[in-house]
mmCIF file with all atom_site columns, C-alpha atoms in Angstrom:
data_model
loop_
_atom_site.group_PDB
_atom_site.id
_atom_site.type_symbol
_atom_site.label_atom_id
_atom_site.label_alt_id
_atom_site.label_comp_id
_atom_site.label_asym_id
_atom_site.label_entity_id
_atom_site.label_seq_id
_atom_site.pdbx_PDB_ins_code
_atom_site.Cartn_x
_atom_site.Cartn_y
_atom_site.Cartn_z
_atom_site.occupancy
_atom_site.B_iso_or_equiv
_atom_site.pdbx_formal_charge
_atom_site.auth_seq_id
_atom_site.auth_comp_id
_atom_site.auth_asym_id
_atom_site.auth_atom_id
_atom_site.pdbx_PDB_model_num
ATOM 1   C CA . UNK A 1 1   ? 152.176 81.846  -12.620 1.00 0.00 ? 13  UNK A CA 1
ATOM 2   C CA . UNK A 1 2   ? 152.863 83.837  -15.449 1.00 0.00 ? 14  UNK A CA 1
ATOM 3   C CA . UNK A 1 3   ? 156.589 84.038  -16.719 1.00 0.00 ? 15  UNK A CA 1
ATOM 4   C CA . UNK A 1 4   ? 157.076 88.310  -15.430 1.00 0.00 ? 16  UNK A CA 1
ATOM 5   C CA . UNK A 1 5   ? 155.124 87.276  -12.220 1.00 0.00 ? 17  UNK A CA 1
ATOM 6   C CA . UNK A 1 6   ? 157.548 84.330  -11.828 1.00 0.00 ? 18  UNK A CA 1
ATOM 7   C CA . UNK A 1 7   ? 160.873 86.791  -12.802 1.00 0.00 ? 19  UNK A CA 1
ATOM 8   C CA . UNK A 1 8   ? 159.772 89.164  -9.964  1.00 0.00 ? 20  UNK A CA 1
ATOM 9   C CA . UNK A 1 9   ? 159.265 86.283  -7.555  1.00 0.00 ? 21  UNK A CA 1
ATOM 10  C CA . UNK A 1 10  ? 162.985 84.988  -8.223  1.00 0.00 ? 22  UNK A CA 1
ATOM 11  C CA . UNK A 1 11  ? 163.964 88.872  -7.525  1.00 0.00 ? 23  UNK A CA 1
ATOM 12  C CA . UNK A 1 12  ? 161.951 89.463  -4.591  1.00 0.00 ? 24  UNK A CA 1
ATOM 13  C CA . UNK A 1 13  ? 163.357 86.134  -2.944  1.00 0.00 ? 25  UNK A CA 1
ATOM 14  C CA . UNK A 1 14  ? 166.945 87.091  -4.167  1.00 0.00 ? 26  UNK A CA 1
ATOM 15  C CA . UNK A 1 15  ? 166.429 91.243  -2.598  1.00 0.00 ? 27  UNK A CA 1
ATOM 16  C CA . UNK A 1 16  ? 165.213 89.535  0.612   1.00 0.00 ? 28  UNK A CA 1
ATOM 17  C CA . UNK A 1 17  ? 167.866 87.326  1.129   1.00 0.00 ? 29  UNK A CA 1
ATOM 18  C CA . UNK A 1 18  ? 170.686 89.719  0.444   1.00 0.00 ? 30  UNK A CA 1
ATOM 19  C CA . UNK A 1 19  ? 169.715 92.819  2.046   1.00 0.00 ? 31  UNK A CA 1
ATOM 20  C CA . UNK A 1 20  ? 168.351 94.430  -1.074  1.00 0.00 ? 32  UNK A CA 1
ATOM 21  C CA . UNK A 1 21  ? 171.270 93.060  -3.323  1.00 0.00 ? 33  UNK A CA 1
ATOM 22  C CA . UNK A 1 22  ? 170.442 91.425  -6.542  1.00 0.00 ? 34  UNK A CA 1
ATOM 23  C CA . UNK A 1 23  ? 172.247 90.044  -9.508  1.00 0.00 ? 35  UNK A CA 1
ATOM 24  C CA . UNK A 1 24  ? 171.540 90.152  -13.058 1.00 0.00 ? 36  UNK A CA 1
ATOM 25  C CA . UNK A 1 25  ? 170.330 93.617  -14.884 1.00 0.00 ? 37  UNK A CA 1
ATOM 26  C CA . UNK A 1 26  ? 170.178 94.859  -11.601 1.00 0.00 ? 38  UNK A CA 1
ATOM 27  C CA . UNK A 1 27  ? 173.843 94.467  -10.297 1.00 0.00 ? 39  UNK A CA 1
ATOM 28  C CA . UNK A 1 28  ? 175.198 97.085  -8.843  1.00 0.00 ? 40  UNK A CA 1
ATOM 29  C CA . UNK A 1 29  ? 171.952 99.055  -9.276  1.00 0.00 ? 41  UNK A CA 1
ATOM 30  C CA . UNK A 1 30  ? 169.466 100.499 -6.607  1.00 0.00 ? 42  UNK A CA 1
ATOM 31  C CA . UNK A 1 31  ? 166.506 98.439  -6.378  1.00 0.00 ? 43  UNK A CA 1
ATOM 32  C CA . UNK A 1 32  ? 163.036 98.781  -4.133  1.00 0.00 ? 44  UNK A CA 1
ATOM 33  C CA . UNK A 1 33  ? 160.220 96.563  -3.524  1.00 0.00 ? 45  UNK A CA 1
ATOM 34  C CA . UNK A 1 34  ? 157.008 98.673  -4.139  1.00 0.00 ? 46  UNK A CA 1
ATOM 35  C CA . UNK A 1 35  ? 154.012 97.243  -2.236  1.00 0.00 ? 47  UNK A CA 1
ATOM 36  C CA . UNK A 1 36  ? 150.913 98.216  -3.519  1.00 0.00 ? 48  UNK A CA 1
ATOM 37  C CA . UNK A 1 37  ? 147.292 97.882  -3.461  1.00 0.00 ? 49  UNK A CA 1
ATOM 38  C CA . UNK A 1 38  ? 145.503 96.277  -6.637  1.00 0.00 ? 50  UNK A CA 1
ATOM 39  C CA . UNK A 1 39  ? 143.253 98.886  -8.389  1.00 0.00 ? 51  UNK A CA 1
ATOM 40  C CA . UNK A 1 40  ? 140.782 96.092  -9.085  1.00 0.00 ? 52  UNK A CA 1
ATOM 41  C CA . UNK A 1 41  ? 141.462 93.186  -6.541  1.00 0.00 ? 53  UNK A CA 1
ATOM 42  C CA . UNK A 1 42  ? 142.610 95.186  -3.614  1.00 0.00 ? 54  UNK A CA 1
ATOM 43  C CA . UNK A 1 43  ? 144.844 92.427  -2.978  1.00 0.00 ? 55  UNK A CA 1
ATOM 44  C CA . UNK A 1 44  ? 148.363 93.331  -2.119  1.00 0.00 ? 56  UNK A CA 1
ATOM 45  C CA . UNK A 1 45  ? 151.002 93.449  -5.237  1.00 0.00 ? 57  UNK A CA 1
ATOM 46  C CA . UNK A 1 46  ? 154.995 93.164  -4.684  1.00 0.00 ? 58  UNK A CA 1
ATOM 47  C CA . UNK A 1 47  ? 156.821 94.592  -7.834  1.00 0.00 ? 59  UNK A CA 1
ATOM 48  C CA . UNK A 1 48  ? 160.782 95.077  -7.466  1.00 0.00 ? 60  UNK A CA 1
ATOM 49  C CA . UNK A 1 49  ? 161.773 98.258  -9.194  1.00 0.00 ? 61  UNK A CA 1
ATOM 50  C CA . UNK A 1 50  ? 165.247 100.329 -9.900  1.00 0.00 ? 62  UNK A CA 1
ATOM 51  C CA . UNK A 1 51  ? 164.803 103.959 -8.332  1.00 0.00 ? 63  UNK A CA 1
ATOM 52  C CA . UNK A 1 52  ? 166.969 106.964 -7.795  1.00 0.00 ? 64  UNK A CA 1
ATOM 53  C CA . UNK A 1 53  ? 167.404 109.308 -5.017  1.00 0.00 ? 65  UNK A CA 1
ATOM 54  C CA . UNK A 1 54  ? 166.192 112.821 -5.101  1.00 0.00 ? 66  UNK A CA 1
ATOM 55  C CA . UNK A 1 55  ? 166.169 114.460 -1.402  1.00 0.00 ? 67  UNK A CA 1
ATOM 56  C CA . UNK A 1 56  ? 164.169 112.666 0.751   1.00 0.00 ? 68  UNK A CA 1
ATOM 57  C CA . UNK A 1 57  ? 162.656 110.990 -2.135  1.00 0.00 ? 69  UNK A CA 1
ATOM 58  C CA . UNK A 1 58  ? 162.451 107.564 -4.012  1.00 0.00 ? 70  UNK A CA 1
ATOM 59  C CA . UNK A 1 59  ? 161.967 107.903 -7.714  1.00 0.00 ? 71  UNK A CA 1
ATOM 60  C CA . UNK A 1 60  ? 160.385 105.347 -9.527  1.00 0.00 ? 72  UNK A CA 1
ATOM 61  C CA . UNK A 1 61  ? 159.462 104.734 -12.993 1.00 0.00 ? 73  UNK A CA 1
ATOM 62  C CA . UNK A 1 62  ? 156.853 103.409 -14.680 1.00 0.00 ? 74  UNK A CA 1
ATOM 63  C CA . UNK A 1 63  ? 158.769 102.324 -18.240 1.00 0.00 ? 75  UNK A CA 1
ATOM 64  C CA . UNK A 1 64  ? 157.467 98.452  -18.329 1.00 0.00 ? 76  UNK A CA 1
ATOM 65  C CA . UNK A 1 65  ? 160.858 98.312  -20.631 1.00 0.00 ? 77  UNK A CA 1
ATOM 66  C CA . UNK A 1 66  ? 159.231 100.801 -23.486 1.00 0.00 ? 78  UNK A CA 1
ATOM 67  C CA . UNK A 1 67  ? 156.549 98.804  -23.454 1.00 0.00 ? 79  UNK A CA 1
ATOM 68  C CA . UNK A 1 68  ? 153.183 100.648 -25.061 1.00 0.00 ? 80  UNK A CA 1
ATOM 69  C CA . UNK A 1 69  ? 151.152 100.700 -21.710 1.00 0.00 ? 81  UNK A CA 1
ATOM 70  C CA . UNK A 1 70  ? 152.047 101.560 -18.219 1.00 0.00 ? 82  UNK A CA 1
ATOM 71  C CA . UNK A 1 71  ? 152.754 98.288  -15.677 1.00 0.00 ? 83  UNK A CA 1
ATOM 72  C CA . UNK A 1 72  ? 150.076 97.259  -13.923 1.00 0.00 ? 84  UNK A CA 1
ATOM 73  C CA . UNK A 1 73  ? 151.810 98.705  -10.417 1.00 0.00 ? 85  UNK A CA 1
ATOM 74  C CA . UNK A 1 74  ? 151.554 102.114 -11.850 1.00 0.00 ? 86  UNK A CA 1
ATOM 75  C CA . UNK A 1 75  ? 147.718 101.692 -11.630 1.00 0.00 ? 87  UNK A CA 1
ATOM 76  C CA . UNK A 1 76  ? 147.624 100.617 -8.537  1.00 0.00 ? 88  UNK A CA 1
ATOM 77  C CA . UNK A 1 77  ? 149.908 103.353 -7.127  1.00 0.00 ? 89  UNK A CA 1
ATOM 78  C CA . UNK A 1 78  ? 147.450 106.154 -8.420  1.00 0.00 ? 90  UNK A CA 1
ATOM 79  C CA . UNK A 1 79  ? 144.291 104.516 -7.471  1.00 0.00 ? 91  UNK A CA 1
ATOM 80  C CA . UNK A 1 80  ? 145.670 103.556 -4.255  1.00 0.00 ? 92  UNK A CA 1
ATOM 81  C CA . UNK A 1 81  ? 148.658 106.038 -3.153  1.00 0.00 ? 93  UNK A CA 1
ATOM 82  C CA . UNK A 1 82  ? 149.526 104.987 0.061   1.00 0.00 ? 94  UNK A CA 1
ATOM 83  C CA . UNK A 1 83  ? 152.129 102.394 -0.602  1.00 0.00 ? 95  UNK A CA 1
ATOM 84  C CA . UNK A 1 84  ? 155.126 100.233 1.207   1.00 0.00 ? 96  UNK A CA 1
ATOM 85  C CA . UNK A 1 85  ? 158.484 100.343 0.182   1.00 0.00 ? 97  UNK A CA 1
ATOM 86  C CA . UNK A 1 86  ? 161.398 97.881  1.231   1.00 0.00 ? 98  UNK A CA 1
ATOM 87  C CA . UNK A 1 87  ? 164.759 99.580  0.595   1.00 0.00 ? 99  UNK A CA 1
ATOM 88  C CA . UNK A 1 88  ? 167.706 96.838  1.541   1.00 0.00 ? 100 UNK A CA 1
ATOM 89  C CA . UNK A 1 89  ? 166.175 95.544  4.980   1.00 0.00 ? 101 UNK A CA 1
ATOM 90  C CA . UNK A 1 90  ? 163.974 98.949  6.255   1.00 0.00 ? 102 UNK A CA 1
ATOM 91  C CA . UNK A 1 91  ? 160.390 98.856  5.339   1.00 0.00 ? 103 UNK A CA 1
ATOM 92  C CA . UNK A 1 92  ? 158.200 102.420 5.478   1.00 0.00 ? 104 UNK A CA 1
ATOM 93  C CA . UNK A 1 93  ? 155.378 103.713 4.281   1.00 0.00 ? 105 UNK A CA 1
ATOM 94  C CA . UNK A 1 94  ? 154.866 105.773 1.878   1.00 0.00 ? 106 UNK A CA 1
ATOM 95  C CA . UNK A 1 95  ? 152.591 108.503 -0.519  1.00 0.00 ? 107 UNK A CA 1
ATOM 96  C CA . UNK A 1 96  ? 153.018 107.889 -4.209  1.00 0.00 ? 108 UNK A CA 1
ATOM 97  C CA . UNK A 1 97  ? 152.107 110.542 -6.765  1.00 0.00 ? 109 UNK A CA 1
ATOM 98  C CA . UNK A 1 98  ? 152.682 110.954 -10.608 1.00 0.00 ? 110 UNK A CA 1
ATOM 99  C CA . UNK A 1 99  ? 155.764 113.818 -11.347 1.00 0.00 ? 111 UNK A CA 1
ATOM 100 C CA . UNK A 1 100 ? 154.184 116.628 -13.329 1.00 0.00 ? 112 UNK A CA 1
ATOM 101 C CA . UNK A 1 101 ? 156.448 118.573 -15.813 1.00 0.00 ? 113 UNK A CA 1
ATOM 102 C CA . UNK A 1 102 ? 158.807 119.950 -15.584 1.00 0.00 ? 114 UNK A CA 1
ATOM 103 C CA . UNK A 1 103 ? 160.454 117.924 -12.716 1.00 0.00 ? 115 UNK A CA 1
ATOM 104 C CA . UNK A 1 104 ? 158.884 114.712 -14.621 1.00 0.00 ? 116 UNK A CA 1
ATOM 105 C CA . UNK A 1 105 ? 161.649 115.100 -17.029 1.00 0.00 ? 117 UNK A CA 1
ATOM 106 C CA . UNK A 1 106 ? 164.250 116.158 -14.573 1.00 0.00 ? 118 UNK A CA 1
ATOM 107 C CA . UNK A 1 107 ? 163.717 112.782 -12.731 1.00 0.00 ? 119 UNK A CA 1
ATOM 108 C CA . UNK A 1 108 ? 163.380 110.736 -15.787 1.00 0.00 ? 120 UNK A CA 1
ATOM 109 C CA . UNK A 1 109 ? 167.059 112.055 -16.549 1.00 0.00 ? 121 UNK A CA 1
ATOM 110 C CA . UNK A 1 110 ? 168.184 111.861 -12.835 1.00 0.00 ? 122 UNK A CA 1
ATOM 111 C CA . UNK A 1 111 ? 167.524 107.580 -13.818 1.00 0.00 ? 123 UNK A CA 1
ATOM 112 C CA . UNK A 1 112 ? 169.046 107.790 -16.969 1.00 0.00 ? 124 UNK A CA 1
ATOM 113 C CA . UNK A 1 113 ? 172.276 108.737 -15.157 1.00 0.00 ? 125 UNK A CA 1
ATOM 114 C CA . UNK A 1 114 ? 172.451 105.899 -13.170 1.00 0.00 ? 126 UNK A CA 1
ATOM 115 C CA . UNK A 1 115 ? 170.564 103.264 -15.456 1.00 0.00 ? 127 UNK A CA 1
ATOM 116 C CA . UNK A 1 116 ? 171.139 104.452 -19.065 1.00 0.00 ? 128 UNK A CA 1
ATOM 117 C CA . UNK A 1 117 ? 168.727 101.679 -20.418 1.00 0.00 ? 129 UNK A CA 1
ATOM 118 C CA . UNK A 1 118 ? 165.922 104.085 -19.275 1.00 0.00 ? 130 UNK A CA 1
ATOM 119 C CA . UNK A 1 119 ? 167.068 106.206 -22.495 1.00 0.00 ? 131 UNK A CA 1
ATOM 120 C CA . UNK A 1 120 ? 166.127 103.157 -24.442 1.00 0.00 ? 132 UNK A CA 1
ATOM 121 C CA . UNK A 1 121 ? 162.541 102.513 -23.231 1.00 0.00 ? 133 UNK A CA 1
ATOM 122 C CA . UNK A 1 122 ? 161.820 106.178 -24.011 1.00 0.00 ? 134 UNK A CA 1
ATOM 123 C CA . UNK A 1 123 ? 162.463 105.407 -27.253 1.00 0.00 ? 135 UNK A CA 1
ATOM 124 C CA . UNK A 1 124 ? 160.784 102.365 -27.520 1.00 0.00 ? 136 UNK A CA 1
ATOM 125 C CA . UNK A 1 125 ? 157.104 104.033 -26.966 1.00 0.00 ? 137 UNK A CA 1
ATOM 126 C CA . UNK A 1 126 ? 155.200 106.376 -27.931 1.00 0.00 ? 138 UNK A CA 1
ATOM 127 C CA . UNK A 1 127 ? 153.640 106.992 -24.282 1.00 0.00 ? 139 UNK A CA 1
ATOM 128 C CA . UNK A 1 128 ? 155.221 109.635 -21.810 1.00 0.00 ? 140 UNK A CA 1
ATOM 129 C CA . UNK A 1 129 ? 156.886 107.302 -19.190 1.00 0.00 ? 141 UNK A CA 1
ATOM 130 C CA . UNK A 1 130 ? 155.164 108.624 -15.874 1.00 0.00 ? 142 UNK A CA 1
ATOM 131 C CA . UNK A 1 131 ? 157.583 109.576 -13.072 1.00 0.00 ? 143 UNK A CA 1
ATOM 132 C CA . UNK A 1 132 ? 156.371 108.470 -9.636  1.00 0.00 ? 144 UNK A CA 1
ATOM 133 C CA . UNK A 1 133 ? 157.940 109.927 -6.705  1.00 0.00 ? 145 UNK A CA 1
ATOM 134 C CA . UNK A 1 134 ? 158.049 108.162 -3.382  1.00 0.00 ? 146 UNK A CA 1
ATOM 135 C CA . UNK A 1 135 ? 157.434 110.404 -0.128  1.00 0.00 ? 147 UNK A CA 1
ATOM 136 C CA . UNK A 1 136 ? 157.995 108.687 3.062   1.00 0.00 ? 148 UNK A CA 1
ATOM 137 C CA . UNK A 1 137 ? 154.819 109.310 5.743   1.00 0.00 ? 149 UNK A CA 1
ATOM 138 C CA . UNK A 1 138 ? 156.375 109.674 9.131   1.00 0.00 ? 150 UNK A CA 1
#
């Protein structure tokens, strides 16, 4: 298992057994398990993420800390859209979609607020940092 695949496992386990509370660089913070559907594999991928409220909304973004290419779950969410999402202990479904200027940047700062690190990884790359925005499907 490789050592980010390991990390998210330790999270995961940690968000499931304290009702979507974690420690570490995500104290404090909100935090969402994004289920998705490998672009390639088609095999079901669990990445914890930090996200921000907007309306009905989960925000989401796909910064891989600054890194110079998007994570792989970023991928998967536009090649496969429907998604699952576990917020504390509810699990939904859910339509992910890439934010399209302007509101792209309006989100991205809606993060920064609560997570001020995001203003780092924008920094940190050359790549626009896509925006995903979460819909619940009733």
């Amino acid at each position: 298992m490789s050592e980010v695949n390991d990390r998210n496992k330790k999270i995961i386990d940690e968000f499931r057994a304290n009702d979507g509370k974690v420690g570490g660089n995500f104290e404090g913070k909100t935090l969402l398990l994004l289920h998705t559907k490998g672009a390639k594999s088609g095999q079901e991928r669990i990445n914890p993420t930090a996200y921000v409220r907007d309306g009905d909304r989960l925000v989401v973004i796909a910064s891989k800390g600054g890194a110079p290419t998007n994570p792989d779950w970023y991928y998967n969410a536009v090649a496969n859209p429907q998604v699952s999402v576990e917020v504390g202990t509810e699990k939904f479904q859910a339509r992910a979609s890439v934010a399209e200027e302007p509101e792209r940047t309006r989100l991205y700062e809606k993060m920064i607020e609560m997570m001020p690190g995001f203003d780092d990884y924008r920094r940190k790359t050359t790549r626009v940092i896509p925006v995903i925005v979460l819909m619940p499907v009733k």
